[in-house]
Amino acid sequence: MPRQIGLLLYPDFQLLDAAGVTAAFEIAGEFGGAPYETTPLSHHGGLVRSSSGMAIETVPLAAAGSFDTLVVVGGKGHKQAMACPELQAFIRYQAGTARRICSVCTGAFLLAAAGLLDGRRVTTHWQQAGTLKAQFPEIRVSAEAIHVHDGPVWTSAGISAGIDMALALVTEDLGADIGRRTAQQMVVFYHRPGGQSQFSILLEMESPQERFTELLGWIRSNLKQRLTVDILASQVGMSPRNFSRSFRAAVGMSPARAVERLRLEAARERVEGSTLPIEAIAIMTGFHDPERMRRAFLREFHQPPQAVRRNAKTIY
């Protein structure tokens, strides 16, 4: 029998939140020999318009059957959807009958409004994480995580992270081989760690001055080297004093701080996504001394590398 997936939509939902998850289940079912059947749902049924203007035909909640998994998508309309008592009642009912309740992006707000996230660790789009935490202080929000699995509840960050979550669900259902083949067919990464950062430090530090943007990329590729101000200034053909002043004005932080943040990002990726010894990671990312890396982790993430690794395993 096909696994029944309910896809809960509302006006101004994000189309890719729905399409990415649906495609992952469709392709996995073809490979796995145990197909998924996805049913788009909405309050009144019929065509529901996404924020892009495209619409999806849906089944009304009153005619919905039972589901193995319910996925609530995000989108611009999530605030209005949160205030709909019928949607909230439906989500709570499904939480008592479905094996899994999931959200993509701001769909987490609907789960929170239904009371399903109290005391749980969750995630949402990084831009909305502070709002989720403020509105629902009893929820533990992991602002950077791509997706979080806490009991029967799965939450994911924005848009493409829904695909990561769907691949994790497929892997749980059908095994790693089917999950990997599905990712290959979709031309996406398989098994990005759930706790991996939602966005790159390079994007945050991107400079309007091309030479500094190129320098940041060069730093990211040469973290193992000594990266003093003199070395960096020489790389862009500037005097150290002029370089430091110009870099801070363009990037918004000192060269030393930029180097440390890039090293921290690279180190965290390896800590969460590999089994390499902490000492080896410290060397390959330019910290060299594990104690130095530990202090940097405490300043930035408020926990040592070993705790970050344990938490990443718990999240995934």
Coordinates of N, CA, C and O in Angstrom, one line a residue, residues 47-134:
L47 N -8.8 25.1 -5.8 CA -7.5 25.7 -6.2 C -7.0 26.6 -5.1 O -7.8 27.5 -4.6
V48 N -5.8 26.4 -4.6 CA -5.2 27.3 -3.6 C -4.0 28.0 -4.3 O -3.1 27.4 -4.8
R49 N -4.0 29.3 -4.3 CA -3.0 30.1 -5.0 C -1.8 30.3 -4.1 O -1.9 30.7 -2.9
S50 N -0.6 30.0 -4.7 CA 0.7 30.2 -4.0 C 1.1 31.7 -4.1 O 0.5 32.5 -4.8
S51 N 2.1 32.1 -3.4 CA 2.6 33.5 -3.4 C 3.1 33.8 -4.8 O 3.2 35.0 -5.1
S52 N 3.5 32.8 -5.6 CA 4.0 33.1 -6.9 C 2.9 33.3 -7.9 O 3.1 33.7 -9.1
G53 N 1.6 33.0 -7.5 CA 0.5 33.1 -8.4 C 0.1 31.8 -9.0 O -1.1 31.7 -9.4
M54 N 0.9 30.8 -9.0 CA 0.5 29.4 -9.4 C -0.3 28.8 -8.3 O -0.2 29.1 -7.1
A55 N -1.3 27.9 -8.8 CA -2.2 27.3 -7.8 C -2.2 25.8 -7.9 O -1.8 25.2 -8.9
I56 N -2.6 25.2 -6.8 CA -2.6 23.7 -6.7 C -4.0 23.3 -6.3 O -4.6 23.9 -5.4
E57 N -4.5 22.3 -7.0 CA -5.9 21.7 -6.6 C -5.7 20.9 -5.3 O -4.8 20.1 -5.2
T58 N -6.6 21.2 -4.4 CA -6.6 20.6 -3.1 C -7.9 19.9 -2.7 O -8.9 20.2 -3.2
V59 N -7.7 19.0 -1.7 CA -8.9 18.3 -1.1 C -9.3 19.1 0.2 O -8.4 19.5 0.9
P60 N -10.6 19.3 0.4 CA -10.9 20.0 1.7 C -10.7 19.1 2.9 O -10.7 17.9 2.9
L61 N -10.4 19.8 4.0 CA -10.1 19.1 5.2 C -11.2 18.1 5.6 O -10.9 17.0 6.2
A62 N -12.4 18.5 5.4 CA -13.6 17.7 5.8 C -13.6 16.3 5.0 O -14.1 15.3 5.5
A63 N -12.9 16.3 3.9 CA -12.9 15.0 3.1 C -11.6 14.3 3.2 O -11.4 13.3 2.5
A64 N -10.7 14.8 4.0 CA -9.3 14.2 4.2 C -9.4 12.9 4.9 O -10.2 12.7 5.8
G65 N -8.6 11.9 4.4 CA -8.5 10.6 5.1 C -7.4 10.6 6.2 O -7.1 11.7 6.7
S66 N -6.9 9.5 6.5 CA -5.8 9.4 7.4 C -4.5 9.4 6.7 O -4.4 8.9 5.5
F67 N -3.4 9.8 7.4 CA -2.1 10.0 6.7 C -1.0 9.3 7.6 O -1.1 9.4 8.8
D68 N 0.0 8.8 6.9 CA 1.2 8.4 7.6 C 2.0 9.6 8.0 O 2.5 9.6 9.1
T69 N 2.1 10.6 7.2 CA 2.9 11.8 7.4 C 2.1 13.0 7.0 O 1.5 13.0 5.9
L70 N 2.0 14.0 7.8 CA 1.5 15.3 7.5 C 2.6 16.3 7.3 O 3.4 16.5 8.3
V71 N 2.7 17.0 6.2 CA 3.7 18.1 6.0 C 2.9 19.4 5.9 O 2.1 19.6 5.0
V72 N 3.3 20.4 6.7 CA 2.7 21.7 6.7 C 3.8 22.7 6.0 O 4.9 22.8 6.6
V73 N 3.4 23.3 4.9 CA 4.4 24.1 4.2 C 4.4 25.5 4.8 O 3.5 25.9 5.6
G74 N 5.4 26.3 4.4 CA 5.5 27.7 4.8 C 5.1 28.6 3.7 O 4.7 28.2 2.6
G75 N 5.2 29.9 4.0 CA 4.9 30.9 3.0 C 4.4 32.2 3.6 O 4.2 32.3 4.8
K76 N 4.2 33.2 2.7 CA 3.8 34.5 3.2 C 2.4 34.5 3.9 O 2.2 35.3 4.8
G77 N 1.6 33.5 3.6 CA 0.3 33.5 4.3 C 0.2 32.7 5.6 O -0.8 32.5 6.1
H78 N 1.4 32.4 6.2 CA 1.4 31.6 7.4 C 0.7 32.3 8.6 O 0.1 31.6 9.4
K79 N 0.8 33.6 8.6 CA 0.2 34.3 9.8 C -1.3 34.2 9.8 O -1.9 34.0 10.8
Q80 N -1.9 34.4 8.6 CA -3.4 34.2 8.5 C -3.7 32.8 8.8 O -4.8 32.5 9.4
A81 N -2.9 31.8 8.3 CA -3.2 30.4 8.5 C -3.2 30.0 10.0 O -4.0 29.2 10.4
M82 N -2.3 30.6 10.7 CA -2.1 30.4 12.1 C -3.4 30.7 12.9 O -3.8 30.1 13.9
A83 N -4.2 31.7 12.4 CA -5.4 32.2 13.0 C -6.6 31.4 12.7 O -7.7 31.7 13.2
C84 N -6.5 30.4 11.8 CA -7.6 29.6 11.3 C -7.9 28.5 12.3 O -7.1 27.5 12.4
P85 N -9.0 28.5 13.1 CA -9.2 27.4 14.1 C -9.4 26.0 13.4 O -9.0 25.0 14.0
E86 N -10.0 26.0 12.2 CA -10.1 24.7 11.5 C -8.8 24.1 11.2 O -8.6 22.8 11.3
L87 N -7.9 24.9 10.7 CA -6.5 24.4 10.4 C -5.8 23.8 11.7 O -5.2 22.8 11.7
Q88 N -6.0 24.6 12.8 CA -5.3 24.2 14.0 C -5.9 22.9 14.5 O -5.2 22.0 15.0
A89 N -7.3 22.8 14.5 CA -7.9 21.6 14.9 C -7.5 20.4 14.1 O -7.3 19.3 14.6
F90 N -7.4 20.6 12.8 CA -6.9 19.5 11.9 C -5.5 19.0 12.2 O -5.2 17.8 12.2
I91 N -4.6 20.0 12.4 CA -3.2 19.6 12.7 C -3.2 18.9 14.0 O -2.5 17.9 14.2
R92 N -3.9 19.3 15.0 CA -3.9 18.6 16.3 C -4.5 17.2 16.2 O -4.0 16.2 16.8
Y93 N -5.5 17.1 15.4 CA -6.1 15.7 15.1 C -5.1 14.8 14.5 O -4.9 13.7 14.9
Q94 N -4.4 15.3 13.4 CA -3.4 14.5 12.7 C -2.3 14.1 13.6 O -1.7 13.0 13.5
A95 N -1.9 15.0 14.6 CA -0.9 14.7 15.5 C -1.2 13.5 16.4 O -0.3 12.8 16.8
G96 N -2.5 13.2 16.5 CA -2.9 12.1 17.3 C -3.0 10.8 16.5 O -3.2 9.7 17.1
T97 N -3.0 10.9 15.2 CA -3.2 9.7 14.3 C -2.1 9.4 13.4 O -1.8 8.3 13.1
A98 N -1.4 10.5 12.9 CA -0.3 10.3 11.9 C 1.0 9.8 12.6 O 1.2 10.1 13.8
R99 N 1.8 9.1 11.9 CA 3.1 8.7 12.4 C 4.1 9.8 12.6 O 4.9 9.9 13.5
R100 N 4.0 10.8 11.7 CA 4.9 12.0 11.7 C 4.2 13.2 11.3 O 3.3 13.2 10.5
I101 N 4.6 14.3 12.0 CA 4.1 15.7 11.7 C 5.3 16.5 11.3 O 6.3 16.5 12.1
C102 N 5.3 17.1 10.1 CA 6.5 17.8 9.6 C 6.1 19.2 9.2 O 5.0 19.5 8.8
S103 N 7.1 20.1 9.2 CA 6.9 21.5 8.6 C 8.1 21.9 7.8 O 9.2 21.4 8.0
V104 N 7.8 22.7 6.8 CA 8.8 23.3 6.0 C 8.8 24.8 6.3 O 7.7 25.4 6.2
C105 N 9.9 25.4 6.6 CA 10.1 26.9 6.7 C 9.1 27.4 7.8 O 9.0 26.9 8.9
T106 N 8.3 28.4 7.4 CA 7.4 29.0 8.4 C 6.2 28.1 8.7 O 5.3 28.5 9.5
G107 N 6.1 27.0 8.1 CA 5.1 26.0 8.5 C 5.2 25.7 10.0 O 4.2 25.3 10.6
A108 N 6.4 25.9 10.6 CA 6.6 25.6 12.0 C 5.7 26.5 12.9 O 5.3 26.1 14.0
F109 N 5.4 27.7 12.4 CA 4.5 28.5 13.2 C 3.1 27.9 13.3 O 2.5 28.1 14.4
L110 N 2.6 27.2 12.3 CA 1.3 26.6 12.4 C 1.4 25.4 13.4 O 0.4 25.2 14.2
L111 N 2.5 24.7 13.4 CA 2.6 23.6 14.4 C 2.7 24.2 15.8 O 2.2 23.6 16.8
A112 N 3.4 25.3 15.9 CA 3.6 25.9 17.3 C 2.2 26.4 17.7 O 1.9 26.2 18.9
A113 N 1.4 27.1 16.9 CA 0.1 27.6 17.3 C -0.8 26.5 17.7 O -1.7 26.7 18.5
A114 N -0.6 25.3 17.1 CA -1.4 24.1 17.5 C -0.9 23.4 18.8 O -1.6 22.5 19.2
G115 N 0.1 23.9 19.3 CA 0.7 23.4 20.6 C 1.5 22.2 20.4 O 1.8 21.5 21.5
L116 N 2.0 21.9 19.2 CA 2.7 20.6 19.0 C 4.2 20.8 19.3 O 4.9 19.7 19.4
L117 N 4.7 22.0 19.5 CA 6.2 22.2 19.6 C 6.6 22.5 21.0 O 7.8 22.7 21.2
D118 N 5.7 22.6 21.9 CA 6.1 23.0 23.3 C 7.1 22.0 23.8 O 7.0 20.8 23.8
G119 N 8.3 22.6 24.3 CA 9.3 21.8 24.9 C 10.2 21.1 23.9 O 11.2 20.4 24.2
R120 N 9.9 21.2 22.6 CA 10.7 20.5 21.6 C 11.8 21.4 21.0 O 11.6 22.6 21.0
R121 N 12.8 20.8 20.4 CA 13.8 21.5 19.6 C 13.3 21.5 18.2 O 12.9 20.5 17.6
V122 N 13.3 22.7 17.6 CA 12.7 22.9 16.2 C 13.6 23.9 15.5 O 14.5 24.5 16.0
T123 N 13.3 24.0 14.2 CA 14.0 25.0 13.4 C 12.9 25.6 12.4 O 11.8 25.1 12.2
T124 N 13.3 26.7 11.8 CA 12.5 27.4 10.8 C 13.5 28.2 10.0 O 14.7 28.2 10.2
H125 N 13.0 29.0 9.0 CA 13.9 29.9 8.3 C 14.7 30.8 9.2 O 14.1 31.3 10.1
W126 N 15.9 31.0 9.0 CA 16.8 31.8 9.9 C 16.2 33.2 10.1 O 16.4 33.7 11.2
Q127 N 15.6 33.8 9.1 CA 15.1 35.1 9.3 C 13.9 35.2 10.2 O 13.5 36.2 10.7
Q128 N 13.2 34.0 10.4 CA 12.0 34.0 11.2 C 12.2 33.3 12.6 O 11.3 33.2 13.4
A129 N 13.5 32.9 12.8 CA 13.7 32.1 14.1 C 13.5 33.0 15.3 O 13.0 32.5 16.3
G130 N 14.0 34.2 15.3 CA 13.8 35.1 16.4 C 12.3 35.3 16.7 O 11.9 35.4 17.9
T131 N 11.5 35.5 15.7 CA 10.1 35.7 15.9 C 9.4 34.5 16.4 O 8.6 34.6 17.3
L132 N 9.8 33.3 16.0 CA 9.2 32.1 16.5 C 9.5 31.9 18.0 O 8.7 31.6 18.8
K133 N 10.8 32.2 18.3 CA 11.2 32.1 19.7 C 10.5 33.1 20.6 O 10.1 32.8 21.7
A134 N 10.3 34.3 20.1 CA 9.6 35.4 20.9 C 8.1 35.0 21.1 O 7.6 35.2 22.2

